[in-house]
């Protein structure tokens, strides 16, 4: 990217999804970045001092949350203009991936470690939009044929 730092959006729920993204620190720590996540204690602890946008929760299978987080995603993406969005799920990833694809943003999705024999709902949706789809279990390549297997990030 011609010597400039990447602008990376790290998007997900709190808990294990946030932990997955945080473990990628060696990638994102020297890049311009922002986080979009649930405003919960673990997120506030992990992300102290980071650019952080709170997302509405509970979000799983909630039309209300999808509408609210879609509106927030539009505002965040217009303001931040990232080169790339990385997520490991869950529900908050969906509006960012749909909008990100329409805006030409590179999308990287990491199916979570606990998905070793069946896909997550978010993974199934984001697989359609992701430029790079990563799995942590080799057997998941049967479900996501275009995925890249990297092994565990833990």
mmCIF file of C-alpha atoms in Angstrom:
data_model
loop_
_atom_site.group_PDB
_atom_site.id
_atom_site.type_symbol
_atom_site.label_atom_id
_atom_site.label_comp_id
_atom_site.label_asym_id
_atom_site.label_seq_id
_atom_site.Cartn_x
_atom_site.Cartn_y
_atom_site.Cartn_z
ATOM 1 C CA UNK A 1 0.000 0.000 0.000
ATOM 2 C CA UNK A 2 2.789 2.382 -1.074
ATOM 3 C CA UNK A 3 4.485 2.601 2.321
ATOM 4 C CA UNK A 4 1.461 3.789 4.246
ATOM 5 C CA UNK A 5 -0.053 1.912 7.122
ATOM 6 C CA UNK A 6 -3.218 -0.061 6.583
ATOM 7 C CA UNK A 7 -6.453 1.133 8.112
ATOM 8 C CA UNK A 8 -7.945 -1.983 9.710
ATOM 9 C CA UNK A 9 -11.395 -2.398 11.217
ATOM 10 C CA UNK A 10 -11.627 -5.181 13.795
ATOM 11 C CA UNK A 11 -15.268 -6.138 14.231
ATOM 12 C CA UNK A 12 -16.930 -8.674 16.480
ATOM 13 C CA UNK A 13 -18.833 -9.535 19.581
ATOM 14 C CA UNK A 14 -17.171 -9.617 22.955
ATOM 15 C CA UNK A 15 -15.914 -12.780 24.647
ATOM 16 C CA UNK A 16 -14.152 -15.403 22.547
ATOM 17 C CA UNK A 17 -14.670 -13.538 19.276
ATOM 18 C CA UNK A 18 -12.853 -10.530 20.698
ATOM 19 C CA UNK A 19 -10.131 -12.826 22.064
ATOM 20 C CA UNK A 20 -9.584 -14.242 18.560
ATOM 21 C CA UNK A 21 -9.081 -10.762 17.144
ATOM 22 C CA UNK A 22 -6.867 -9.681 20.009
ATOM 23 C CA UNK A 23 -4.586 -12.691 19.410
ATOM 24 C CA UNK A 24 -3.818 -11.223 15.975
ATOM 25 C CA UNK A 25 -2.035 -8.349 17.693
ATOM 26 C CA UNK A 26 1.247 -8.938 15.858
ATOM 27 C CA UNK A 27 -0.622 -8.093 12.637
ATOM 28 C CA UNK A 28 -2.651 -5.065 13.729
ATOM 29 C CA UNK A 29 -0.527 -3.409 16.407
ATOM 30 C CA UNK A 30 1.480 -1.324 13.920
ATOM 31 C CA UNK A 31 -1.485 -0.441 11.706
ATOM 32 C CA UNK A 32 -4.066 2.312 11.979
ATOM 33 C CA UNK A 33 -7.075 0.554 13.436
ATOM 34 C CA UNK A 34 -10.449 0.825 15.056
ATOM 35 C CA UNK A 35 -12.653 -1.651 16.874
ATOM 36 C CA UNK A 36 -16.408 -2.174 16.633
ATOM 37 C CA UNK A 37 -17.607 -4.448 19.414
ATOM 38 C CA UNK A 38 -20.169 -4.861 22.167
ATOM 39 C CA UNK A 39 -19.579 -2.385 24.990
ATOM 40 C CA UNK A 40 -18.975 -4.964 27.711
ATOM 41 C CA UNK A 41 -16.389 -5.198 30.479
ATOM 42 C CA UNK A 42 -14.019 -7.539 28.604
ATOM 43 C CA UNK A 43 -14.057 -5.247 25.569
ATOM 44 C CA UNK A 44 -13.411 -2.146 27.681
ATOM 45 C CA UNK A 45 -10.517 -3.955 29.386
ATOM 46 C CA UNK A 46 -8.909 -5.282 26.170
ATOM 47 C CA UNK A 47 -9.459 -2.105 24.207
ATOM 48 C CA UNK A 48 -8.492 0.600 26.665
ATOM 49 C CA UNK A 49 -6.815 3.388 24.705
ATOM 50 C CA UNK A 50 -8.034 2.035 21.335
ATOM 51 C CA UNK A 51 -10.470 3.695 18.956
ATOM 52 C CA UNK A 52 -13.640 1.854 19.911
ATOM 53 C CA UNK A 53 -17.186 1.993 18.573
ATOM 54 C CA UNK A 54 -19.854 0.268 20.676
ATOM 55 C CA UNK A 55 -22.339 -1.976 18.904
ATOM 56 C CA UNK A 56 -25.844 -2.856 20.003
ATOM 57 C CA UNK A 57 -26.439 -6.141 21.820
ATOM 58 C CA UNK A 58 -27.833 -8.734 22.310
ATOM 59 C CA UNK A 59 -27.440 -9.214 18.571
ATOM 60 C CA UNK A 60 -27.784 -12.924 17.774
ATOM 61 C CA UNK A 61 -30.812 -13.532 15.571
ATOM 62 C CA UNK A 62 -32.224 -10.116 16.446
ATOM 63 C CA UNK A 63 -33.741 -8.034 13.664
ATOM 64 C CA UNK A 64 -33.695 -4.966 15.921
ATOM 65 C CA UNK A 65 -29.953 -5.376 16.552
ATOM 66 C CA UNK A 66 -29.281 -5.957 12.842
ATOM 67 C CA UNK A 67 -31.047 -2.703 11.931
ATOM 68 C CA UNK A 68 -29.317 -0.690 14.663
ATOM 69 C CA UNK A 69 -25.871 -2.174 13.933
ATOM 70 C CA UNK A 70 -26.377 -1.668 10.199
ATOM 71 C CA UNK A 71 -26.966 2.034 10.842
ATOM 72 C CA UNK A 72 -23.889 2.178 13.109
ATOM 73 C CA UNK A 73 -21.789 0.310 10.530
ATOM 74 C CA UNK A 74 -22.684 2.854 7.841
ATOM 75 C CA UNK A 75 -21.602 5.739 10.082
ATOM 76 C CA UNK A 76 -18.405 3.988 11.213
ATOM 77 C CA UNK A 77 -17.322 2.910 7.726
ATOM 78 C CA UNK A 78 -17.996 6.353 6.241
ATOM 79 C CA UNK A 79 -15.949 7.972 8.996
ATOM 80 C CA UNK A 80 -13.050 5.489 9.199
ATOM 81 C CA UNK A 81 -12.744 4.404 5.540
ATOM 82 C CA UNK A 82 -10.807 1.186 6.303
ATOM 83 C CA UNK A 83 -8.707 -0.718 3.781
ATOM 84 C CA UNK A 84 -9.658 -3.974 5.466
ATOM 85 C CA UNK A 85 -12.148 -5.440 7.930
ATOM 86 C CA UNK A 86 -11.249 -8.496 9.992
ATOM 87 C CA UNK A 87 -13.784 -10.436 12.040
ATOM 88 C CA UNK A 88 -14.229 -13.775 13.718
ATOM 89 C CA UNK A 89 -17.948 -13.175 14.258
ATOM 90 C CA UNK A 90 -20.485 -13.204 15.529
ATOM 91 C CA UNK A 91 -23.586 -11.254 14.493
ATOM 92 C CA UNK A 92 -21.999 -7.753 14.364
ATOM 93 C CA UNK A 93 -19.822 -8.877 11.450
ATOM 94 C CA UNK A 94 -22.757 -9.255 9.058
ATOM 95 C CA UNK A 95 -23.643 -5.588 8.430
ATOM 96 C CA UNK A 96 -19.954 -4.655 8.179
ATOM 97 C CA UNK A 97 -19.331 -7.385 5.572
ATOM 98 C CA UNK A 98 -22.371 -6.566 3.446
ATOM 99 C CA UNK A 99 -21.625 -2.840 3.483
ATOM 100 C CA UNK A 100 -17.876 -3.381 3.247
ATOM 101 C CA UNK A 101 -18.301 -5.442 0.072
ATOM 102 C CA UNK A 102 -20.423 -2.684 -1.480
ATOM 103 C CA UNK A 103 -17.730 -0.136 -0.559
ATOM 104 C CA UNK A 104 -14.839 -2.178 -1.982
ATOM 105 C CA UNK A 105 -13.219 -2.861 1.387
ATOM 106 C CA UNK A 106 -11.108 -6.036 1.668
ATOM 107 C CA UNK A 107 -12.812 -8.513 3.992
ATOM 108 C CA UNK A 108 -11.103 -11.209 6.067
ATOM 109 C CA UNK A 109 -13.186 -13.603 8.138
ATOM 110 C CA UNK A 110 -11.843 -16.129 10.633
ATOM 111 C CA UNK A 111 -14.216 -18.949 11.549
ATOM 112 C CA UNK A 112 -13.856 -19.455 15.288
ATOM 113 C CA UNK A 113 -11.807 -22.253 16.795
ATOM 114 C CA UNK A 114 -14.811 -24.038 18.300
ATOM 115 C CA UNK A 115 -16.257 -24.604 14.817
ATOM 116 C CA UNK A 116 -14.542 -27.826 13.797
ATOM 117 C CA UNK A 117 -17.322 -29.796 12.113
ATOM 118 C CA UNK A 118 -20.159 -27.408 11.270
ATOM 119 C CA UNK A 119 -20.331 -23.775 10.223
ATOM 120 C CA UNK A 120 -21.514 -20.858 12.302
ATOM 121 C CA UNK A 121 -24.464 -18.860 10.988
ATOM 122 C CA UNK A 122 -22.243 -15.779 10.712
ATOM 123 C CA UNK A 123 -19.572 -17.801 8.925
ATOM 124 C CA UNK A 124 -22.101 -19.059 6.371
ATOM 125 C CA UNK A 125 -23.227 -15.491 5.658
ATOM 126 C CA UNK A 126 -19.777 -13.869 5.634
ATOM 127 C CA UNK A 127 -18.287 -16.622 3.426
ATOM 128 C CA UNK A 128 -20.276 -15.115 0.552
ATOM 129 C CA UNK A 129 -18.663 -11.708 1.019
ATOM 130 C CA UNK A 130 -15.161 -12.396 2.367
ATOM 131 C CA UNK A 131 -12.126 -11.935 0.155
ATOM 132 C CA UNK A 132 -10.195 -14.223 2.496
ATOM 133 C CA UNK A 133 -11.945 -16.822 4.639
ATOM 134 C CA UNK A 134 -9.818 -18.589 7.248
ATOM 135 C CA UNK A 135 -10.538 -21.840 9.089
ATOM 136 C CA UNK A 136 -8.666 -23.259 12.058
ATOM 137 C CA UNK A 137 -9.528 -26.920 11.440
ATOM 138 C CA UNK A 138 -8.552 -28.688 8.228
ATOM 139 C CA UNK A 139 -11.874 -30.547 8.115
ATOM 140 C CA UNK A 140 -13.714 -27.243 7.715
ATOM 141 C CA UNK A 141 -12.351 -26.974 4.158
ATOM 142 C CA UNK A 142 -15.057 -29.510 3.236
ATOM 143 C CA UNK A 143 -17.669 -26.958 4.325
ATOM 144 C CA UNK A 144 -15.813 -23.886 3.052
ATOM 145 C CA UNK A 145 -13.909 -25.076 -0.054
ATOM 146 C CA UNK A 146 -12.315 -21.681 -0.802
ATOM 147 C CA UNK A 147 -11.133 -21.229 2.793
ATOM 148 C CA UNK A 148 -7.513 -21.052 3.872
ATOM 149 C CA UNK A 149 -6.577 -23.460 6.650
ATOM 150 C CA UNK A 150 -4.069 -21.933 9.087
ATOM 151 C CA UNK A 151 -4.448 -24.090 12.180
ATOM 152 C CA UNK A 152 -5.200 -22.664 15.595
ATOM 153 C CA UNK A 153 -4.490 -19.016 16.348
ATOM 154 C CA UNK A 154 -4.566 -19.782 20.091
#
